[in-house]
Short mmCIF file of C-alpha atoms in Angstrom, two decimals:
data_model
loop_
_atom_site.label_atom_id
_atom_site.label_comp_id
_atom_site.label_asym_id
_atom_site.label_seq_id
_atom_site.Cartn_x
_atom_site.Cartn_y
_atom_site.Cartn_z
CA MET L 1 -14.33 -0.04 -26.31
CA SER L 2 -17.65 -0.94 -25.50
CA ASP L 3 -17.97 -5.68 -25.06
CA HIS L 4 -21.15 -4.81 -26.53
CA ASP L 5 -19.32 -4.06 -30.09
CA ILE L 6 -17.97 -8.24 -29.81
CA SER L 7 -19.67 -10.69 -32.00
CA ILE L 8 -20.97 -13.17 -29.92
CA ASP L 9 -18.99 -15.17 -31.94
CA GLU L 10 -15.75 -13.83 -31.29
CA LYS L 11 -16.55 -14.09 -27.13
CA ARG L 12 -16.79 -17.77 -27.20
CA VAL L 13 -13.39 -18.55 -29.03
CA TYR L 14 -12.07 -15.81 -26.60
CA ALA L 15 -13.60 -17.25 -24.16
CA GLU L 16 -12.25 -20.78 -24.85
CA GLN L 17 -8.46 -19.74 -25.60
CA THR L 18 -8.03 -17.94 -22.64
CA GLY L 19 -11.14 -19.41 -19.69
CA THR L 20 -13.29 -16.77 -17.48
CA GLU L 21 -13.77 -15.85 -13.94
CA THR L 22 -16.77 -14.83 -12.04
CA LEU L 23 -16.44 -12.17 -10.41
CA LEU L 24 -18.21 -11.80 -7.01
CA VAL L 25 -19.48 -7.71 -5.72
CA GLY L 26 -20.66 -7.56 -2.27
CA THR L 27 -23.14 -4.37 -2.33
CA ASP L 28 -25.98 -2.72 -0.28
CA ARG L 29 -28.46 -4.66 -1.92
CA GLY L 30 -27.29 -8.17 -1.85
CA LEU L 31 -24.44 -10.03 -3.65
CA ALA L 32 -24.02 -9.58 -7.32
CA ALA L 33 -21.78 -11.60 -9.54
CA VAL L 34 -20.30 -10.75 -13.71
CA ALA L 35 -18.40 -13.52 -16.27
CA ILE L 36 -15.94 -12.23 -17.07
CA SER L 37 -13.60 -13.60 -19.41
CA GLY L 38 -9.72 -11.97 -20.01
CA ASP L 39 -10.42 -8.22 -19.78
CA GLN L 40 -14.28 -8.63 -21.66
CA ILE L 41 -17.29 -8.24 -18.59
CA GLY L 42 -20.50 -10.44 -19.89
CA GLU L 43 -23.94 -11.23 -18.61
CA PHE L 44 -24.50 -10.52 -14.11
CA ALA L 45 -26.82 -11.68 -11.92
CA LEU L 46 -27.71 -10.40 -8.16
CA LEU L 47 -27.79 -14.08 -6.52
CA THR L 48 -28.45 -13.07 -3.07
CA THR L 49 -31.40 -9.71 -1.44
CA THR L 50 -29.63 -9.30 2.31
CA GLU L 51 -26.55 -6.46 2.45
CA VAL L 52 -23.22 -8.05 1.93
CA ARG L 53 -19.95 -6.70 4.41
CA ASP L 54 -17.03 -8.38 3.27
CA VAL L 55 -16.65 -11.55 0.60
CA ALA L 56 -14.03 -14.00 0.73
CA VAL L 57 -12.59 -16.86 -1.52
CA SER L 58 -11.06 -20.41 -1.15
CA ASP L 59 -10.19 -22.70 -3.66
CA GLY L 60 -13.29 -22.24 -6.04
CA THR L 61 -15.75 -21.70 -2.67
CA ALA L 62 -16.97 -18.18 -2.04
CA ALA L 63 -18.46 -17.02 1.69
CA VAL L 64 -20.54 -14.55 2.12
CA ALA L 65 -20.19 -12.23 5.38
CA ASP L 66 -24.62 -10.43 5.87
CA ARG L 67 -26.34 -9.02 8.08
CA GLU L 68 -28.21 -12.61 9.12
CA ASP L 69 -24.82 -15.39 8.39
CA VAL L 70 -22.19 -15.79 6.89
CA ARG L 71 -23.47 -18.63 3.94
CA THR L 72 -21.11 -20.55 1.96
CA THR L 73 -21.34 -20.70 -1.71
CA ASP L 74 -20.27 -22.50 -5.23
CA ALA L 75 -20.83 -19.31 -6.90
CA GLY L 76 -17.88 -18.74 -8.36
CA ARG L 77 -19.35 -22.47 -10.57
CA ASN L 78 -22.01 -21.46 -11.71
CA ALA L 79 -23.47 -18.43 -10.31
CA VAL L 80 -23.81 -16.13 -14.40
CA GLY L 81 -26.68 -17.97 -15.92
CA GLY L 82 -27.03 -21.33 -13.73
CA ASP L 83 -28.57 -22.60 -10.00
CA PRO L 84 -25.83 -21.35 -6.89
CA THR L 85 -26.29 -23.56 -4.05
CA PHE L 86 -26.02 -21.08 -1.09
CA THR L 87 -25.46 -22.78 2.48
CA GLU L 88 -26.13 -21.40 6.18
CA THR L 89 -23.72 -21.22 9.33
CA GLY L 90 -25.57 -20.48 12.16
CA PHE L 91 -22.65 -17.25 12.88
CA GLY L 92 -25.59 -14.89 12.88
CA ASP L 93 -24.48 -11.09 11.76
CA ALA L 94 -20.86 -10.66 10.49
CA VAL L 95 -19.34 -7.78 9.52
CA ALA L 96 -16.42 -9.86 8.37
CA VAL L 97 -15.26 -12.60 6.48
CA GLY L 98 -11.88 -14.70 5.43
CA TYR L 99 -10.34 -18.38 4.66
CA ASP L 100 -6.85 -19.04 6.50
CA ASP L 101 -5.73 -21.26 4.19
CA ASP L 102 -8.78 -23.90 4.14
CA THR L 103 -10.24 -22.39 7.88
CA LEU L 104 -13.05 -19.83 7.31
CA LEU L 105 -13.05 -17.43 9.41
CA ALA L 106 -15.84 -14.63 10.98
CA THR L 107 -16.18 -11.63 12.89
CA GLY L 108 -20.24 -9.75 14.21
CA PRO L 109 -19.90 -6.61 14.63
CA GLU L 110 -19.40 -6.94 19.06
CA GLY L 111 -16.40 -7.45 17.67
CA ARG L 112 -16.89 -11.91 18.03
CA VAL L 113 -14.10 -14.24 16.24
CA ALA L 114 -15.19 -17.81 15.14
CA ALA L 115 -13.24 -19.99 12.91
CA ARG L 116 -15.34 -22.82 11.01
CA ASP L 117 -14.75 -26.38 12.77
CA GLY L 118 -17.26 -28.87 10.45
CA ASP L 119 -19.96 -27.78 11.28
CA VAL L 120 -19.55 -25.53 14.16
CA TRP L 121 -18.19 -22.38 15.46
CA ASP L 122 -14.81 -22.68 17.30
CA ASP L 123 -14.36 -19.20 19.52
CA ARG L 124 -10.94 -17.49 18.75
CA GLY L 125 -11.26 -14.17 20.93
CA ILE L 126 -12.51 -10.43 20.29
CA ALA L 127 -11.38 -7.86 17.16
CA PRO L 128 -13.76 -5.16 18.28
CA GLU L 129 -14.89 -2.98 15.50
CA ALA L 130 -13.59 -5.20 12.84
CA ARG L 131 -13.64 -3.25 8.91
CA ARG L 132 -12.59 -5.87 6.85
CA ALA L 133 -10.30 -9.90 6.75
CA ASP L 134 -8.47 -11.83 4.54
CA GLY L 135 -5.83 -15.15 5.92
CA SER L 136 -5.70 -14.72 9.04
CA LEU L 137 -5.23 -11.56 9.53
CA LEU L 138 -8.33 -8.44 10.34
CA ALA L 139 -8.54 -4.95 9.82
CA THR L 140 -10.11 -3.83 13.35
CA VAL L 141 -10.61 0.71 13.81
CA ASP L 142 -8.03 -0.66 16.77
CA GLY L 143 -5.34 -1.84 14.01
CA VAL L 144 -4.78 -5.81 12.49
CA TYR L 145 -5.45 -8.72 14.41
CA ARG L 146 -4.19 -11.83 14.00
CA VAL L 147 -6.55 -14.94 14.35
CA THR L 148 -4.14 -17.63 16.26
CA ASP L 149 -5.01 -20.85 16.87
CA ASP L 150 -6.77 -20.51 20.24
CA ASP L 151 -6.52 -16.90 20.37
CA VAL L 152 -7.12 -13.64 18.24
CA VAL L 153 -3.96 -11.08 19.09
CA HIS L 154 -3.01 -6.96 17.53
CA ALA L 155 -0.70 -7.08 15.33
CA GLY L 156 0.29 -3.12 15.31
CA LEU L 157 -0.93 0.28 13.01
CA ASP L 158 -4.40 1.53 13.78
CA ASP L 159 -7.17 2.70 11.83
CA VAL L 160 -7.19 -0.37 9.05
CA ASN L 161 -9.33 -0.15 6.69
CA ASP L 162 -8.29 -3.31 4.14
CA VAL L 163 -5.66 -5.96 5.13
CA SER L 164 -4.29 -8.46 2.85
CA GLY L 165 -2.78 -12.01 4.32
CA ALA L 166 -0.89 -11.95 0.80
CA GLY L 167 2.27 -9.69 1.14
CA PRO L 168 1.04 -8.30 3.98
CA TRP L 169 -0.26 -5.14 3.76
CA ALA L 170 -2.85 -3.13 5.30
CA ALA L 171 -4.49 -0.33 3.60
CA THR L 172 -5.31 2.46 6.88
CA ASP L 173 -5.74 5.58 7.76
CA ASP L 174 -2.30 7.35 6.90
CA GLY L 175 -1.20 5.48 4.41
CA ALA L 176 -0.57 1.85 2.16
CA TYR L 177 1.35 -0.03 5.22
CA ARG L 178 3.69 -3.57 3.81
CA LEU L 179 4.95 -5.84 6.72
CA GLY L 180 8.60 -7.05 6.89
CA ASN L 181 10.89 -5.73 10.01
CA GLY L 182 7.76 -4.43 11.08
CA TRP L 183 4.78 -2.06 9.60
CA LEU L 184 6.88 -0.52 6.89
CA ALA L 185 5.20 2.59 5.01
CA GLU L 186 4.93 2.17 1.36
CA ARG L 187 2.27 5.12 0.09
CA ASP L 188 0.72 8.13 2.31
CA GLY L 189 -2.86 8.32 2.42
CA ARG L 190 -5.87 7.95 3.02
CA ALA L 191 -5.20 4.38 2.17
CA THR L 192 -9.15 2.75 1.24
CA ALA L 193 -8.40 -1.85 0.40
CA VAL L 194 -5.58 -3.18 -0.99
CA ALA L 195 -4.86 -6.39 -1.84
CA ALA L 196 -1.96 -8.93 -3.24
CA ARG L 197 -0.67 -11.72 -5.35
CA ALA L 198 2.44 -12.79 -6.19
CA ASP L 199 5.51 -9.58 -6.19
CA HIS L 200 2.31 -7.01 -7.29
CA ALA L 201 -0.09 -4.88 -4.69
CA ALA L 202 -2.59 -2.88 -5.45
CA ALA L 203 -3.94 0.50 -3.09
CA ILE L 204 -6.68 2.73 -3.34
CA VAL L 205 -5.02 5.67 -1.64
CA ASP L 206 -7.22 9.15 -1.64
CA ASP L 207 -9.64 7.05 -4.41
CA THR L 208 -6.83 6.59 -6.72
CA LEU L 209 -5.54 3.59 -7.70
CA TYR L 210 -1.93 2.08 -7.09
CA GLU L 211 -0.42 -1.09 -8.22
CA HIS L 212 3.52 -1.96 -6.50
CA ASP L 213 5.25 -3.90 -8.83
CA GLY L 214 7.97 -5.37 -7.24
CA ASP L 215 9.73 -2.03 -8.09
CA GLY L 216 7.66 0.55 -6.29
CA TRP L 217 4.35 1.75 -6.96
CA ARG L 218 3.14 3.66 -10.09
CA GLU L 219 -0.56 5.22 -10.45
CA ARG L 220 -3.26 3.12 -12.39
CA ALA L 221 -5.15 5.65 -14.40
CA CYS L 222 -8.40 3.89 -13.66
CA PRO L 223 -11.89 5.06 -15.22
CA LEU L 224 -13.39 4.86 -11.89
CA THR L 225 -14.43 7.17 -9.37
CA ASP L 226 -15.50 7.35 -5.44
CA LEU L 227 -13.63 3.30 -6.01
CA ALA L 228 -15.05 1.40 -3.03
CA ASP L 229 -12.05 -2.47 -3.82
CA VAL L 230 -10.06 -3.81 -5.50
CA ASP L 231 -8.84 -7.50 -6.54
CA TYR L 232 -6.93 -9.89 -8.84
CA GLY L 233 -7.76 -12.55 -10.59
CA ALA L 234 -6.08 -14.87 -12.65
CA GLY L 235 -3.73 -12.38 -14.73
CA ALA L 236 -6.06 -9.28 -14.54
CA LEU L 237 -6.47 -6.67 -12.03
CA TYR L 238 -10.23 -5.63 -10.87
CA ALA L 239 -11.87 -2.58 -9.93
CA ALA L 240 -15.11 -1.58 -8.25
CA ASP L 241 -17.31 2.13 -7.15
CA SER L 242 -19.69 2.70 -4.82
CA THR L 243 -22.39 3.29 -6.94
CA GLY L 244 -22.53 0.18 -9.15
CA THR L 245 -19.50 -0.36 -11.84
CA VAL L 246 -16.91 -2.46 -12.19
CA ALA L 247 -13.79 -2.86 -14.34
CA VAL L 248 -11.12 -5.29 -14.99
CA ASP L 249 -8.19 -4.91 -16.49
CA ALA L 250 -5.79 -7.75 -18.23
CA GLY L 251 -3.00 -6.11 -19.95
CA HIS L 252 -4.86 -4.60 -22.68
CA GLY L 253 -6.66 -1.57 -20.66
CA TRP L 254 -9.54 -1.12 -19.59
CA ARG L 255 -13.14 -2.29 -19.64
CA THR L 256 -16.07 -1.48 -17.65
CA ARG L 257 -20.06 -2.15 -17.17
CA THR L 258 -22.55 -0.78 -14.60
CA ILE L 259 -24.33 -3.32 -12.82
CA GLY L 260 -26.62 -0.73 -11.30
CA LEU L 261 -26.52 -1.92 -7.61
CA PRO L 262 -24.55 0.63 -5.64
CA GLY L 263 -22.85 0.75 -2.22
CA VAL L 264 -20.00 -1.46 -3.10
CA ALA L 265 -18.37 -3.55 -0.08
CA ALA L 266 -16.56 -5.98 -1.72
CA VAL L 267 -15.28 -7.85 -4.23
CA ALA L 268 -14.10 -11.08 -4.84
CA ALA L 269 -12.51 -12.82 -8.12
CA VAL L 270 -13.04 -16.92 -8.61
CA ALA L 271 -11.62 -19.31 -11.24
CA ASP L 272 -13.94 -21.19 -12.49
CA GLU L 273 -13.29 -24.35 -14.46
CA ARG L 274 -12.98 -24.42 -18.27
#
């Protein structure tokens, strides 16, 4: 079913009952925001026009890593149809960004890792060729790195494409791994993205979306191909492909919408105030 088949009044009532989220989509052409209500995909807007490498969220605030700077924004609150504010942090060119609790971490293309302390960046160490970040973890060509209060330490694996601080989980060229008594192989294949929430995890492995529900992995038949990223929202699973189509499944099957922005690098869901 297309979202255009649903009346405006029906969408309004549904939004009042379920609440809304904003899906932030980092692309080659900038940061886009897509309004989501349950499994209804609404309007979208292009918020920036600089290539985005990574996106992270914490308590309604988002951080965006692009080739010019790390910018923080309240985009989750009023991104579509509003006037979100973006604040430059002075980090410079960034390839990965994440929140460790409420501490903002960023990594540059040369491997510099720093934490935001008030209005300044505090250098923590070096992590070569970082790809993604989540929590205190960095996914790099050399494996997983963990950012501590005063250092950046190698935490295992190799050729890591993505990490989830919840779990923790890692997506590598050899498969999806979960941290237990060391890193435990959970799913073979080339894993390019991973996300987790509570006792659920989702991973893109060999361009197929899988979900772990605590008992084991199962394929989540997704209408997209060439999958770029996946994330959990409040009661929904989101996915996006490299060409700029987003999909949401809130328990009633997938719905999709094309936003027409290719080169998707990352997605992140932000809960809106009701």
